[in-house]
Coordinates of C-alpha atoms in Angstrom, one line a residue:
Chain I
M1 CA 78.0 91.4 64.6
N2 CA 78.4 94.8 66.0
H3 CA 81.5 95.6 68.1
T4 CA 81.8 98.6 70.3
Q5 CA 83.7 101.2 68.4
F6 CA 86.3 103.6 69.9
Q7 CA 87.6 106.8 68.7
L8 CA 91.0 107.9 69.8
D9 CA 91.0 111.4 71.1
E10 CA 94.0 113.7 71.2
A11 CA 96.9 112.6 73.4
R12 CA 97.3 114.1 76.8
F13 CA 100.9 114.6 78.0
S14 CA 101.1 114.2 81.8
L15 CA 104.4 113.9 83.7
L16 CA 102.4 113.5 86.9
A17 CA 100.6 110.4 85.6
A18 CA 103.9 108.9 84.5
F19 CA 105.5 109.6 87.9
L20 CA 102.4 108.0 89.7
A21 CA 102.7 105.0 87.3
W22 CA 106.2 104.5 88.5
I23 CA 105.4 105.1 92.2
W24 CA 102.7 102.3 92.1
P25 CA 101.8 100.3 89.0
G26 CA 98.4 101.4 87.6
L27 CA 98.2 104.5 89.6
G28 CA 99.0 106.7 86.6
H29 CA 96.0 105.4 84.7
I30 CA 93.7 105.7 87.7
S31 CA 94.8 109.3 88.0
L32 CA 93.8 109.8 84.4
G33 CA 90.3 108.6 85.1
E34 CA 90.9 105.0 83.7
K35 CA 90.2 103.3 87.0
K36 CA 89.4 99.8 85.7
R37 CA 92.4 99.8 83.3
G38 CA 94.6 101.0 86.2
V39 CA 93.4 98.1 88.4
Y40 CA 94.1 95.6 85.7
I41 CA 97.6 97.0 85.2
M42 CA 98.2 96.9 88.9
I43 CA 97.1 93.2 89.0
G44 CA 99.4 92.3 86.1
V45 CA 102.6 94.0 87.3
L46 CA 102.2 93.0 90.9
F47 CA 101.4 89.4 89.8
L48 CA 104.7 89.2 87.9
F49 CA 106.6 90.9 90.7
F50 CA 105.3 88.7 93.5
C51 CA 105.6 85.6 91.4
G52 CA 109.3 86.4 90.9
L53 CA 109.8 87.1 94.6
L54 CA 108.0 83.9 95.5
V55 CA 110.1 81.7 93.1
G56 CA 113.5 83.3 93.7
G57 CA 113.1 84.8 97.2
F58 CA 114.3 88.3 98.1
D59 CA 117.7 87.2 96.7
A60 CA 116.2 87.7 93.2
V61 CA 116.4 91.5 93.8
D62 CA 120.0 92.5 94.4
R63 CA 121.2 96.0 93.5
L64 CA 124.8 95.5 94.8
S65 CA 125.7 92.1 93.4
G66 CA 127.9 92.4 90.3
S67 CA 125.9 90.2 87.9
D68 CA 122.5 91.2 89.2
R69 CA 123.1 94.9 89.0
L70 CA 122.2 95.2 85.4
W71 CA 119.0 93.3 86.0
F72 CA 118.1 95.7 88.8
Y73 CA 118.0 98.6 86.2
A74 CA 114.9 96.8 84.7
Q75 CA 113.6 95.7 88.1
G76 CA 113.7 99.2 89.5
L77 CA 111.1 100.3 86.9
C78 CA 108.6 98.5 89.0
G79 CA 108.9 101.4 91.4
P80 CA 109.6 101.7 95.1
I81 CA 108.5 98.1 95.8
A82 CA 111.6 96.9 94.0
F83 CA 113.8 99.2 96.1
A84 CA 112.0 98.0 99.2
A85 CA 112.6 94.4 98.3
D86 CA 116.3 95.3 97.7
F87 CA 116.4 97.1 101.0
I88 CA 115.1 94.0 102.8
N89 CA 117.6 91.8 101.0
Q90 CA 120.6 94.1 101.8
N91 CA 119.7 94.9 105.4
Y92 CA 118.0 91.8 106.6
I93 CA 118.6 88.7 104.4
K94 CA 122.3 89.4 103.9
Q95 CA 122.9 90.1 107.6
L96 CA 121.7 86.6 108.6
P97 CA 124.2 84.1 110.0
A98 CA 125.9 82.1 107.3
P99 CA 123.9 78.8 107.7
D100 CA 120.6 80.6 107.6
Q101 CA 121.7 82.9 104.8
L102 CA 122.5 79.9 102.6
R103 CA 118.9 78.8 102.7
T104 CA 117.7 82.1 101.5
Q105 CA 120.0 82.2 98.5
S106 CA 118.4 81.1 95.2
L107 CA 120.8 79.4 92.8
G108 CA 120.8 78.4 89.2
R109 CA 117.5 78.4 87.3
V110 CA 115.4 79.4 90.3
N111 CA 117.4 82.6 90.7
E112 CA 117.3 83.2 87.0
M113 CA 113.5 82.8 86.7
G114 CA 112.9 84.9 89.8
T115 CA 115.1 87.7 88.5
L116 CA 113.5 87.4 85.0
F117 CA 110.0 87.7 86.4
I118 CA 110.7 90.9 88.3
A119 CA 112.7 92.4 85.5
L120 CA 109.9 91.7 83.1
A121 CA 107.4 93.3 85.5
G122 CA 109.6 96.4 85.4
L123 CA 109.9 96.4 81.6
M124 CA 106.2 96.0 81.2
N125 CA 105.7 98.8 83.7
L126 CA 108.0 101.0 81.5
I127 CA 105.4 100.5 78.7
V128 CA 102.7 101.5 81.2
I129 CA 104.6 104.6 82.2
I130 CA 105.1 105.6 78.6
D131 CA 101.4 105.1 78.0
A132 CA 100.4 107.2 81.0
L133 CA 102.9 109.9 79.9
H134 CA 101.4 110.2 76.5
F135 CA 97.9 109.0 77.2
I136 CA 95.3 108.7 74.4
P137 CA 91.8 108.5 75.8
R138 CA 89.5 105.9 74.2
R139 CA 86.1 107.5 73.6
Q140 CA 83.3 105.2 72.9
V141 CA 81.2 106.0 69.9
A142 CA 77.9 104.5 68.6
P143 CA 78.5 101.6 66.3
K144 CA 77.9 102.3 62.6
S145 CA 75.3 100.0 61.0
D146 CA 75.6 99.7 57.3
P147 CA 72.8 97.5 56.0
G148 CA 74.8 96.7 52.8
D149 CA 77.9 95.6 54.5
S150 CA 77.8 92.1 56.1
R151 CA 81.3 92.3 57.5
D152 CA 82.2 92.9 61.1
S153 CA 82.8 96.4 62.1
G154 CA 86.4 95.7 62.0
G155 CA 88.9 95.2 64.8
A156 CA 87.1 97.7 66.8
E157 CA 87.5 96.2 70.3
E158 CA 91.2 97.1 70.3
A159 CA 91.9 100.8 70.2
G160 CA 94.0 101.8 67.3
G161 CA 95.0 98.6 65.6
A162 CA 94.8 94.9 65.0
D163 CA 94.5 92.1 67.6
T164 CA 97.6 90.0 68.5
Chain M
M1 CA 115.3 85.6 114.4
N2 CA 115.4 81.9 114.0
I3 CA 114.5 81.0 110.5
C4 CA 115.1 77.3 110.8
L5 CA 111.5 76.6 109.8
S6 CA 110.6 74.3 106.9
Y7 CA 109.6 76.9 104.4
I8 CA 108.8 80.6 104.5
P9 CA 107.3 82.1 101.4
F10 CA 109.3 84.9 99.7
L11 CA 112.2 84.3 102.1
Y12 CA 113.2 80.9 100.8
P13 CA 113.3 80.2 97.0
I14 CA 111.1 77.4 95.7
S15 CA 113.6 74.7 94.9
L16 CA 111.0 72.7 93.0
F17 CA 111.5 74.9 90.0
H18 CA 115.1 73.7 89.5
D19 CA 113.6 70.8 87.6
W20 CA 110.2 72.2 86.6
W21 CA 111.4 75.7 85.6
Y22 CA 109.6 75.5 82.2
L23 CA 106.2 75.4 83.9
L24 CA 106.8 79.0 84.9
I25 CA 105.9 80.0 81.3
L26 CA 102.3 79.7 82.5
P27 CA 102.3 82.6 85.1
L28 CA 104.8 84.5 82.9
S29 CA 102.5 84.5 79.9
I30 CA 99.4 85.3 82.0
G31 CA 101.1 88.3 83.6
I32 CA 102.4 89.7 80.3
S33 CA 98.9 89.2 78.7
I34 CA 97.1 91.0 81.6
I35 CA 99.4 94.1 81.3
Y36 CA 99.4 94.1 77.5
K37 CA 95.6 93.7 77.1
A38 CA 95.0 96.3 79.8
L39 CA 96.9 98.8 77.7
R40 CA 95.8 97.7 74.3
L41 CA 92.1 97.0 74.5
G42 CA 89.6 99.8 73.9
S43 CA 86.8 98.2 75.7
L44 CA 87.5 96.1 78.9
D45 CA 84.2 94.2 78.7
R46 CA 85.8 91.0 77.5
F47 CA 89.2 91.6 79.2
W48 CA 89.7 88.1 80.8
H49 CA 88.6 86.4 77.6
N50 CA 91.3 88.2 75.7
V51 CA 93.9 87.5 78.3
V52 CA 93.2 83.8 78.2
I53 CA 93.5 83.8 74.4
M54 CA 96.7 85.7 74.4
S55 CA 98.2 83.5 77.1
I56 CA 97.4 80.4 75.0
Q57 CA 98.9 82.0 71.9
I58 CA 102.2 82.7 73.8
I59 CA 102.4 79.2 75.2
L60 CA 101.6 77.5 71.9
S61 CA 104.1 79.8 70.1
M62 CA 106.8 78.9 72.6
I63 CA 106.0 75.1 72.2
G64 CA 106.2 75.6 68.4
L65 CA 109.6 77.4 68.7
A66 CA 110.9 74.6 71.0
I67 CA 109.9 71.9 68.5
A68 CA 111.5 73.9 65.6
L69 CA 114.7 74.3 67.6
L70 CA 114.7 70.6 68.6
I71 CA 114.4 69.6 64.9
L72 CA 117.1 72.0 63.9
V73 CA 119.6 70.9 66.6
Q74 CA 118.9 67.2 66.7
W75 CA 118.3 66.4 63.0
I76 CA 119.1 69.2 60.5
I77 CA 122.5 70.4 61.9
P78 CA 123.9 66.9 62.4
A79 CA 122.9 66.1 58.8
L80 CA 124.9 69.0 57.4
P81 CA 128.3 68.1 55.7
V82 CA 131.3 68.6 58.0
D83 CA 133.4 70.4 55.4

């Protein structure tokens, strides 16, 4: 069976791509010409982010709360959307009258899971930012066909290493 | 604004997951797999196929770890001598 083979070109160092990757997940890779990859990254990060927001509500992003502040360092890596969610929480949700505010507060595991989802989205986006900063283009090359070798052409679908 | 409605997505947390929190491993593993595979794969031709496989691997690994911890806590540790 012939797999598509990829050759790793020299790394490109781009501060602009890293910044764009933080501004909006996937935008860094799109700016580097990897449009499809960027869209998939965007789907992944936003999926985790909005899942967390859906499960825990806006209360899952809280920059000023003592115990949640550390989590916000990871959540903030999602980019301005995390700061926008925090802005809504601080300026709208927390200003509601007490009975209404109680309903918007997530407690226990629901809060933990919502916070965890958004923090994981941020930490995964950190990997995306680093990849965009030090981007190695994957250049497709023609598959080698060795008639004497019956093995697969070896882990070639993944650039630079073994599958998970 | 009167928010005394039954449920407003994103504003109210989903209380259902107080009891069913472990089901959230499904979207969590899918999200992580999408991002990881988008970065790792050279060719994106079989992207969703790879995402499904990695998600299943994560879920099965977590189930395996849960079973191993259950055996450790329920049977192995109680069987150890107290002294």
